PDB file of C-alpha atoms in Angstrom:
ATOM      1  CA  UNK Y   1       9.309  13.518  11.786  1.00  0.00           C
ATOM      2  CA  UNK Y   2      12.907  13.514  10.131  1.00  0.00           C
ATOM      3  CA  UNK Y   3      11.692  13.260   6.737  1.00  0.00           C
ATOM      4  CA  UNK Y   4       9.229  16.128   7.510  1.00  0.00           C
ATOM      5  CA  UNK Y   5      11.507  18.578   8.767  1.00  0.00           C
ATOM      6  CA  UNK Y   6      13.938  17.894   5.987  1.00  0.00           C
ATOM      7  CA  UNK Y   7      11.327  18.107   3.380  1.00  0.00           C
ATOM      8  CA  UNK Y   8      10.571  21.453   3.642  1.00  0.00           C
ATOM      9  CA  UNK Y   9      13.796  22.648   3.832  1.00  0.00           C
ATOM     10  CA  UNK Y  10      16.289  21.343   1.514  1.00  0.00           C
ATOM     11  CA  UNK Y  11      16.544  22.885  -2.107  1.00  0.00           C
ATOM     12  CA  UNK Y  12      16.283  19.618  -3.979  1.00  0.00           C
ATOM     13  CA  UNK Y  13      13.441  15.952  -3.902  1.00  0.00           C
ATOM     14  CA  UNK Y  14      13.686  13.835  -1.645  1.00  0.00           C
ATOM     15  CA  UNK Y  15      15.196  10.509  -2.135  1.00  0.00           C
ATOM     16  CA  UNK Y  16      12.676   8.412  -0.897  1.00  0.00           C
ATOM     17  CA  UNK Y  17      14.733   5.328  -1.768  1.00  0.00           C
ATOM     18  CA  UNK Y  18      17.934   6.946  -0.237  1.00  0.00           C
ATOM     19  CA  UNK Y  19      16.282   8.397   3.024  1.00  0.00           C
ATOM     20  CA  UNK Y  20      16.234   5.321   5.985  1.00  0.00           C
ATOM     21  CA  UNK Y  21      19.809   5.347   4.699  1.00  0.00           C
ATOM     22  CA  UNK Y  22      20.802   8.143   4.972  1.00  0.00           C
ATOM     23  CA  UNK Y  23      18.670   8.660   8.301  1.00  0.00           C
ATOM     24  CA  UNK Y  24      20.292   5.712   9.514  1.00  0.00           C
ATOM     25  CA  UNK Y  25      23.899   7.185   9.057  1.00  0.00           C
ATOM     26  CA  UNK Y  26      23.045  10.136  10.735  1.00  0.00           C
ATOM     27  CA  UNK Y  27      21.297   8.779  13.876  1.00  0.00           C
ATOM     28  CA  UNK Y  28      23.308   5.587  14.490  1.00  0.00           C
ATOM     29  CA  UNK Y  29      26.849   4.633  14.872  1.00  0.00           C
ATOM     30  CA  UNK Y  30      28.259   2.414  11.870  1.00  0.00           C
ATOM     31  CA  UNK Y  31      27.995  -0.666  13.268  1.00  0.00           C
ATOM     32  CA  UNK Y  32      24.325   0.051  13.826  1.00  0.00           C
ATOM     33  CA  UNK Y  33      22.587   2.082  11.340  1.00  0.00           C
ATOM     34  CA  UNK Y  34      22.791  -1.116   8.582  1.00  0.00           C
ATOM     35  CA  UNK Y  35      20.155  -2.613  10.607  1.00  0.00           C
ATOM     36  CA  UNK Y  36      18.105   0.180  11.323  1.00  0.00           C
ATOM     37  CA  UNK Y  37      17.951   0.986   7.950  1.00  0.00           C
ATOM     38  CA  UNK Y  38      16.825  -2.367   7.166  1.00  0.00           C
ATOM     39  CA  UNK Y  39      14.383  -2.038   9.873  1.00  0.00           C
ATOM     40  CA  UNK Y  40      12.961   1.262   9.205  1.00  0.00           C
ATOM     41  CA  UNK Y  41      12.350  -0.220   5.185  1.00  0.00           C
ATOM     42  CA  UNK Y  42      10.607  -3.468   7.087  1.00  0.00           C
ATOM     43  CA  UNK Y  43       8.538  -1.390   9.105  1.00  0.00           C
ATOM     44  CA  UNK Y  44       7.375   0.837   6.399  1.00  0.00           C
ATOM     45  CA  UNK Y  45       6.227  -1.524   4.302  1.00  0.00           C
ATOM     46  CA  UNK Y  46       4.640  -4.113   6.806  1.00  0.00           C
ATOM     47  CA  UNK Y  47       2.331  -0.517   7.812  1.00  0.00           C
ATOM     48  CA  UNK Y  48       1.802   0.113   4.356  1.00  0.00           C
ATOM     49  CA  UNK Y  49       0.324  -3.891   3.171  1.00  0.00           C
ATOM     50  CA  UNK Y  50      -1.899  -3.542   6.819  1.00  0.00           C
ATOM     51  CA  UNK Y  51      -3.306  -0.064   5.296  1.00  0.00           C
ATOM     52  CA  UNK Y  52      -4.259  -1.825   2.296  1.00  0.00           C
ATOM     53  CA  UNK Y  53      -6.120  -4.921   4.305  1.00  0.00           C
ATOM     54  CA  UNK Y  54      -7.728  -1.957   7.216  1.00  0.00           C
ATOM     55  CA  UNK Y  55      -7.573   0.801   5.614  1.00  0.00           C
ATOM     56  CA  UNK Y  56      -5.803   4.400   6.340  1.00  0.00           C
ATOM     57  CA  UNK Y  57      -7.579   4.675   9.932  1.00  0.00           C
ATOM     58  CA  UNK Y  58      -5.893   1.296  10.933  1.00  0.00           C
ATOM     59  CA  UNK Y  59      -4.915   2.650  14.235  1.00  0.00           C
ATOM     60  CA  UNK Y  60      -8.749   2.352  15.021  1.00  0.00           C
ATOM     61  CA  UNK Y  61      -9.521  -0.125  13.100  1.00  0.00           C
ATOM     62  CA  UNK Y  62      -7.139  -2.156  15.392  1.00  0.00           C
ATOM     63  CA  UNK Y  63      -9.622  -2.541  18.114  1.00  0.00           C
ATOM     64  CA  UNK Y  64     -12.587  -3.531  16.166  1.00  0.00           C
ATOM     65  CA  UNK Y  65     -14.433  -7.043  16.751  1.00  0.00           C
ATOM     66  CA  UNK Y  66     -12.206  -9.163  14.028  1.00  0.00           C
ATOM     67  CA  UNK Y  67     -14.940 -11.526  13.925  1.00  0.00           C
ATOM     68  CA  UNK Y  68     -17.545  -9.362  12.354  1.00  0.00           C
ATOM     69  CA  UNK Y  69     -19.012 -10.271   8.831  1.00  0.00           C
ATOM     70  CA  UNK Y  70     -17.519  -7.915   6.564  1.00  0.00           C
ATOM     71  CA  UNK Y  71     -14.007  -8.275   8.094  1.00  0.00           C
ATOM     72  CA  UNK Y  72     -14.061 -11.703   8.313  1.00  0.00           C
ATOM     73  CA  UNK Y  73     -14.504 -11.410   4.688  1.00  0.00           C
ATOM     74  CA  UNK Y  74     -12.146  -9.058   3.958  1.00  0.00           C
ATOM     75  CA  UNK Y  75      -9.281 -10.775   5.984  1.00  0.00           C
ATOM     76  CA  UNK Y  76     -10.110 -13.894   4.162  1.00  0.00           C
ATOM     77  CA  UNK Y  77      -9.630 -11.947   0.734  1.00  0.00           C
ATOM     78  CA  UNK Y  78      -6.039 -10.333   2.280  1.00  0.00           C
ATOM     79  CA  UNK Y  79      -4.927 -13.608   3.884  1.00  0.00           C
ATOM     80  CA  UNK Y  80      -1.605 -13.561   2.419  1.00  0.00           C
ATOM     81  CA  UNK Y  81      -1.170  -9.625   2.770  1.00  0.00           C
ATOM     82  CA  UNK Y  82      -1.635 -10.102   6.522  1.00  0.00           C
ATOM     83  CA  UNK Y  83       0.934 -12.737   6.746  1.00  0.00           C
ATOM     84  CA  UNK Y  84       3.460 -10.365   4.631  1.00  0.00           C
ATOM     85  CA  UNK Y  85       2.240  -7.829   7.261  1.00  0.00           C
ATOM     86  CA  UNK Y  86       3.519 -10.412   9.728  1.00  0.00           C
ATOM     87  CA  UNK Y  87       6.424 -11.586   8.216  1.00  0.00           C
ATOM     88  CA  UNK Y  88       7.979  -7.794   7.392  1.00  0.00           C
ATOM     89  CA  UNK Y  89       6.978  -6.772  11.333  1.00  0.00           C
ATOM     90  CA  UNK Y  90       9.227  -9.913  12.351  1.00  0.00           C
ATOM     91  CA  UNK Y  91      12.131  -9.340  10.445  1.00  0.00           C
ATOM     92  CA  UNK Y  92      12.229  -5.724  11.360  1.00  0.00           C
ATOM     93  CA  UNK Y  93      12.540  -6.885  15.121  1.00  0.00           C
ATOM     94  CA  UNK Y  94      15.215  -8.802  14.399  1.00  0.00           C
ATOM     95  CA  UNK Y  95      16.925  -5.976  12.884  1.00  0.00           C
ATOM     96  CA  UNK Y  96      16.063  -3.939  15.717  1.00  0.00           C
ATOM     97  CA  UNK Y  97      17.332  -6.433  18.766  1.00  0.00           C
ATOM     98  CA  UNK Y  98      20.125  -6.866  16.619  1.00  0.00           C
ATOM     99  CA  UNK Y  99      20.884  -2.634  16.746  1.00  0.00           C
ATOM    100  CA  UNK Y 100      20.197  -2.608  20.190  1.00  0.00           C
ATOM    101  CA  UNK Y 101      22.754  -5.601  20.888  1.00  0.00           C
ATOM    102  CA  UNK Y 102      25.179  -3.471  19.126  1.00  0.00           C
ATOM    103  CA  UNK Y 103      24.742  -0.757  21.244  1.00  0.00           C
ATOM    104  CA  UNK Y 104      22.645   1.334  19.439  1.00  0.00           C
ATOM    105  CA  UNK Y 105      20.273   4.164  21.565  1.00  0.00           C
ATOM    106  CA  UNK Y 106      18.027   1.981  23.353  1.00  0.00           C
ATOM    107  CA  UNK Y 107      15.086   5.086  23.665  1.00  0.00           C
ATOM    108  CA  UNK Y 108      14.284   5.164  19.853  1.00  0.00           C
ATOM    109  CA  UNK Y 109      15.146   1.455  19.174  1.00  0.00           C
ATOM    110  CA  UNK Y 110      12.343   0.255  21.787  1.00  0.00           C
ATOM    111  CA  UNK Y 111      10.031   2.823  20.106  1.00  0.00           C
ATOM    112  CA  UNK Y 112      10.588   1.210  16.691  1.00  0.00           C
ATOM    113  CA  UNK Y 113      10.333  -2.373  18.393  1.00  0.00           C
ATOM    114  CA  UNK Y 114       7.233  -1.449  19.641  1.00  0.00           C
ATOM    115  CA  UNK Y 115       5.546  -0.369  16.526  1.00  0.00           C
ATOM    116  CA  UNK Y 116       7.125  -3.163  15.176  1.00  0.00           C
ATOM    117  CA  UNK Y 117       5.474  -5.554  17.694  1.00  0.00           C
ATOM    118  CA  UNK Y 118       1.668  -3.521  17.132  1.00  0.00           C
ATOM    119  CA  UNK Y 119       1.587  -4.264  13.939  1.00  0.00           C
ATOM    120  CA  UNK Y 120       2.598  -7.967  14.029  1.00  0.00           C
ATOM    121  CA  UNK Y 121      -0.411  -8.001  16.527  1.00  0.00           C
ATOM    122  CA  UNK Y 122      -2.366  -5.937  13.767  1.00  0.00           C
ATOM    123  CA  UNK Y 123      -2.256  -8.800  11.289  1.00  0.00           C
ATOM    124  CA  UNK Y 124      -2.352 -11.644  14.186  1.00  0.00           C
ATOM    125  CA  UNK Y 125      -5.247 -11.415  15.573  1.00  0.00           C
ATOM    126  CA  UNK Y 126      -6.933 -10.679  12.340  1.00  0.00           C
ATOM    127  CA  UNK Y 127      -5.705 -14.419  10.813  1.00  0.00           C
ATOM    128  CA  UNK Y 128      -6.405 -15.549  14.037  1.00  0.00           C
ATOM    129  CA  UNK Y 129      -9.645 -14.596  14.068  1.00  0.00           C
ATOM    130  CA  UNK Y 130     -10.470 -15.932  10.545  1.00  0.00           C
ATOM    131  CA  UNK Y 131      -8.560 -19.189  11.442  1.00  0.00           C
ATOM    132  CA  UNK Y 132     -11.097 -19.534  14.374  1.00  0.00           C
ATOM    133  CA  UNK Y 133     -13.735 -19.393  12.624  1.00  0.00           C
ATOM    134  CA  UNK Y 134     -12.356 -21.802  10.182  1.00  0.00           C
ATOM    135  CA  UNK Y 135     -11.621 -24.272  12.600  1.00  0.00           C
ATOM    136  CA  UNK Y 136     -15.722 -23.487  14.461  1.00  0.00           C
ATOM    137  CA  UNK Y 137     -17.136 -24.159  10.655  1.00  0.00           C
ATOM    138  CA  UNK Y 138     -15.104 -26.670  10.098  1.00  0.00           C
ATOM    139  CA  UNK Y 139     -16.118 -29.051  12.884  1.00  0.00           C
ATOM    140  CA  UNK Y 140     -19.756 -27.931  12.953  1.00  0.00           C
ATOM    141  CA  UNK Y 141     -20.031 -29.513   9.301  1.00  0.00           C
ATOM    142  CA  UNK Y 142     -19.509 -32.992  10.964  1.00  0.00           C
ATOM    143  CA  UNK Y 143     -19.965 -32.441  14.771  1.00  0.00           C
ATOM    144  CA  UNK Y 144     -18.658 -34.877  17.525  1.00  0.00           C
ATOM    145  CA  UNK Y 145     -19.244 -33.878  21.239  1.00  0.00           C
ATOM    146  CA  UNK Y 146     -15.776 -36.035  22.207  1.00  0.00           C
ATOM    147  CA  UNK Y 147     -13.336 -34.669  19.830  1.00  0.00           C
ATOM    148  CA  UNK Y 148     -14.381 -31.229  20.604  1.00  0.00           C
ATOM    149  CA  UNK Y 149     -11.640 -30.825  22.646  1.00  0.00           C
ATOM    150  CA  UNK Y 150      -9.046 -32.390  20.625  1.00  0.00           C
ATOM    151  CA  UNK Y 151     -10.586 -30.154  17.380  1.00  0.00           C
ATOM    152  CA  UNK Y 152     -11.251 -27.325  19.168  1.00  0.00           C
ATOM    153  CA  UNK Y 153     -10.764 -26.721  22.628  1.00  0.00           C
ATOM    154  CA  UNK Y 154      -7.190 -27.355  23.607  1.00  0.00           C
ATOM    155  CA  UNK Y 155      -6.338 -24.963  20.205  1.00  0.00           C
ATOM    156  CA  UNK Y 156      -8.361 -22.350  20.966  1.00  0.00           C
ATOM    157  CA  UNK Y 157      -9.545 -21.835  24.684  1.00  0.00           C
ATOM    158  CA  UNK Y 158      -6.923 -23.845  26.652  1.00  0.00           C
ATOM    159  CA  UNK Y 159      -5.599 -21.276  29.242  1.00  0.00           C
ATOM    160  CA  UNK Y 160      -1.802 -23.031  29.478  1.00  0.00           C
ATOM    161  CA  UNK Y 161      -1.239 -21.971  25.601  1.00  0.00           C
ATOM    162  CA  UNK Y 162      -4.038 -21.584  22.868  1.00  0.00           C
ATOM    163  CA  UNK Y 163      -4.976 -18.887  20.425  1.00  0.00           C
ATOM    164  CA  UNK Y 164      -6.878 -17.019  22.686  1.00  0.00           C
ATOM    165  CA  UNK Y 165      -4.140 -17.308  25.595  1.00  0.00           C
ATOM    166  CA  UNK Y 166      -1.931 -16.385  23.116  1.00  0.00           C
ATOM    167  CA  UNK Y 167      -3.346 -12.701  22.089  1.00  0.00           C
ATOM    168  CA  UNK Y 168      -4.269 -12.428  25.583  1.00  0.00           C
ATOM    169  CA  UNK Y 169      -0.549 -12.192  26.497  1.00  0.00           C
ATOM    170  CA  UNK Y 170       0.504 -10.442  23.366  1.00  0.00           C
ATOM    171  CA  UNK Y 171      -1.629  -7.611  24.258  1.00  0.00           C
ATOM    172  CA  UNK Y 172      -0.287  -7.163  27.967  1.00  0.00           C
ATOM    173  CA  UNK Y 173       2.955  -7.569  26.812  1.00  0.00           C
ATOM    174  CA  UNK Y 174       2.683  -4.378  24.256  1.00  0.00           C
ATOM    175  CA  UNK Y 175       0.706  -2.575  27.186  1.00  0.00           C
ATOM    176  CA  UNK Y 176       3.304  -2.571  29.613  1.00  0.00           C
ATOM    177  CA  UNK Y 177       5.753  -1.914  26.939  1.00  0.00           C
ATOM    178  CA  UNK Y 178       3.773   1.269  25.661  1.00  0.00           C
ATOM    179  CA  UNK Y 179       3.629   2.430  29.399  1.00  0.00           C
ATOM    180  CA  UNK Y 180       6.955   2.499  29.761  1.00  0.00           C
ATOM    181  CA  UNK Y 181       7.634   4.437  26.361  1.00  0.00           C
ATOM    182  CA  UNK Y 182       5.544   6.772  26.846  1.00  0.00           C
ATOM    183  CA  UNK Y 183       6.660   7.930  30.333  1.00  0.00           C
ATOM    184  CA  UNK Y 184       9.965   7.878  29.236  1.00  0.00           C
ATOM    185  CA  UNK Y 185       9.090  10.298  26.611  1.00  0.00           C
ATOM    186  CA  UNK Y 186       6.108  12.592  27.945  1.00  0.00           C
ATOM    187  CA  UNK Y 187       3.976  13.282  31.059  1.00  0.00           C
ATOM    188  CA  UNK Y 188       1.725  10.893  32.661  1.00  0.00           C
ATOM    189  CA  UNK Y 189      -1.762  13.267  31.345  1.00  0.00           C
ATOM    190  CA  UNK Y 190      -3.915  11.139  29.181  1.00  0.00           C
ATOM    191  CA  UNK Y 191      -1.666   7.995  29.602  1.00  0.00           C
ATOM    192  CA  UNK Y 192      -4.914   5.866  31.052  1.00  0.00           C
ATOM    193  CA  UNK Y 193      -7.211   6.822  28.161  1.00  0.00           C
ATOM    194  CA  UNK Y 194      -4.560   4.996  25.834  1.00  0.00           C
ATOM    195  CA  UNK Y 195      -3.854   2.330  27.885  1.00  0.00           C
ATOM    196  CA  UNK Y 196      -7.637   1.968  28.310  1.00  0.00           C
ATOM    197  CA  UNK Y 197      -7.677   0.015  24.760  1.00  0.00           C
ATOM    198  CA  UNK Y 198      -5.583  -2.191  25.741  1.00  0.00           C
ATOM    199  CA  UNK Y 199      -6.958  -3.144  28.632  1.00  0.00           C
ATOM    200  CA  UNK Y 200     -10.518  -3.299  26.302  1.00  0.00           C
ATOM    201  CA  UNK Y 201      -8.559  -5.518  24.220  1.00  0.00           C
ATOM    202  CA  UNK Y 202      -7.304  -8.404  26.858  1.00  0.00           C
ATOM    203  CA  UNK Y 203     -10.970  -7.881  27.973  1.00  0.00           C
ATOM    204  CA  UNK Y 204     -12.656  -8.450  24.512  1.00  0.00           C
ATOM    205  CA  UNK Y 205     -10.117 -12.045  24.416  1.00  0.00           C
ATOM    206  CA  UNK Y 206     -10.534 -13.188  28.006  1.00  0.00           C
ATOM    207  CA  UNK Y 207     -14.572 -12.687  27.390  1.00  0.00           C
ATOM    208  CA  UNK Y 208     -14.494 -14.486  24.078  1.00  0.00           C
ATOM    209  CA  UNK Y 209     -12.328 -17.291  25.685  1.00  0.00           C
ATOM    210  CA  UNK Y 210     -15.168 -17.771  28.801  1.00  0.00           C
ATOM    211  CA  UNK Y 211     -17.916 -17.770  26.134  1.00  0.00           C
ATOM    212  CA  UNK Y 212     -16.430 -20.629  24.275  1.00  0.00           C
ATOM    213  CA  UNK Y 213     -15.651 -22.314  27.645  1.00  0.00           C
ATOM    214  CA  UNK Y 214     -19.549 -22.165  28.154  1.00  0.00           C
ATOM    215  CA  UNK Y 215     -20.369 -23.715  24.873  1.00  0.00           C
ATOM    216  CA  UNK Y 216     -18.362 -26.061  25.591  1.00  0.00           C
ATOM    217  CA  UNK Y 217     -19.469 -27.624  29.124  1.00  0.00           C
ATOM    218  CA  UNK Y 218     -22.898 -28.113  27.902  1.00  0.00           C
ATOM    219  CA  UNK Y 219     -21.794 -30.227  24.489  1.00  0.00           C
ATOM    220  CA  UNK Y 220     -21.669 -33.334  25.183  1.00  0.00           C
ATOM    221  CA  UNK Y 221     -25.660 -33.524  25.509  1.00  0.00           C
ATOM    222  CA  UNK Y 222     -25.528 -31.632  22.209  1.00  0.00           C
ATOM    223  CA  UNK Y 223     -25.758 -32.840  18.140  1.00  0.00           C
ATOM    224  CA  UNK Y 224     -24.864 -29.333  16.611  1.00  0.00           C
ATOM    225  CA  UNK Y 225     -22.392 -26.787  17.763  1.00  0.00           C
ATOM    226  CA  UNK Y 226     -24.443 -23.313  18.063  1.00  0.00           C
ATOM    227  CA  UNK Y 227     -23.992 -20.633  14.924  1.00  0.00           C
ATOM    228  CA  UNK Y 228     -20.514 -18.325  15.238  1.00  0.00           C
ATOM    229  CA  UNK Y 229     -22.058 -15.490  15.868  1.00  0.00           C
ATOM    230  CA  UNK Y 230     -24.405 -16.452  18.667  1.00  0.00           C
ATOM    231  CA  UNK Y 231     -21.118 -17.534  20.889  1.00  0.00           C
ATOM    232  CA  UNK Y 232     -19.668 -13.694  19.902  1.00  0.00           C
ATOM    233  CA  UNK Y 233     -22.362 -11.724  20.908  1.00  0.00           C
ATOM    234  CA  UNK Y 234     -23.481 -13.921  23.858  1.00  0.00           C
ATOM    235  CA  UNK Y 235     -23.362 -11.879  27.118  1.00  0.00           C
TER     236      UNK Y 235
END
């Protein structure tokens, strides 16, 4: 919004290069706006490498099935931009707890954490995904009934901690934190269509996590674990 009102305005380019800089200085005390900048830079390009993996509507994209085909494919061809994705969206909370330990304004430094957080959840539960079904390949190709929950199991579908569990409460985590942003900043009108994806999305998780749990109490009277996709779709 900054750079956009400033744009139009000022007689000479922008300096892209110079402008979370110089943004920084303006908005944030001294001691602060170091880290913001850094931040800000972090952020940008942590969105920009998950718009190259999703795509330019990666907002919806977002909540898509990860385990699909095609973007199994594609996050298995972008595996190492979605961990830069990852890696960029940490550091820039760092910076950001950092600025807010420092005193900076709290209101815009939560907003920034948050998009921070979303898209280290972006790229998350896309490797996640692709790890999953990985691992499901992976022990189908030489099956055992009794390791299944040493292989399998306790890593994915255990509800104490497991990778399921694990994006499960990710995902209410940045709920409650988006419901608190955005009533500090507008009206309650349309606030329950938003948050309605993220309920969908601990939904889609908690589903997936029962499904497996199914497979899995009837294996031990089974030689083959059942295809991917049939434990996805199942109802």
């Amino acid at each position: 919004m900054a750079y956009g009102a400033a744009a139009p305005w000022q007689s000479v380019p922008m300096d892209r290069a110079g402008f979370f800089s110089a943004y920084a200085a303006l908005a944030y005390p001294a001691n602060v706006a170091p880290e913001v900048s850094a931040a800000l830079d972090q952020l940008n390009r942590s969105e920009v490498m998950l718009q190259k993996v999703l795509g330019q509507d990666c907002f919806y994209e977002l909540w898509e099935s990860p385990f699909s085909p095609d973007r199994l494919q594609r996050s298995a061809a972008h595996r190492d931009d979605l961990r830069e994705v990852r890696m960029l969206a940490e550091n820039a909370q760092t910076r950001l707890y950092a600025a807010l330990q420092s005193g900076g304004d709290p209101e815009s430094l939560r907003s920034l954490l948050f998009g921070a957080r979303i898209l280290d959840y972006a790229a998350f539960r896309y490797l996640n995904a692709l790890e999953i079904s990985e691992r499901w390949r992976q022990i189908a190709a030489d099956f055992h009934p009794d390791l299944f929950w040493h292989e399998f199991d306790s890593e994915v579908i255990y509800q104490s901690h497991s990778r399921l569990v694990d994006l499960m409460d990710a995902i209410t985590s940045l709920r409650e934190m988006y419901r608190q942003l955005w009533l500090a900043e507008y009206t309650p009108y349309r606030l329950g269509t938003t948050i309605g994806r993220f309920d969908a999305e601990y939904e889609y998780w908690r589903r997936l996590q029962s499904r497996f749990r199914n497979v899995a109490l009837g294996l031990s009277r089974k030689t083959s674990l059942p295809p991917l996709d049939t434990v996805i779709q199942a109802p």
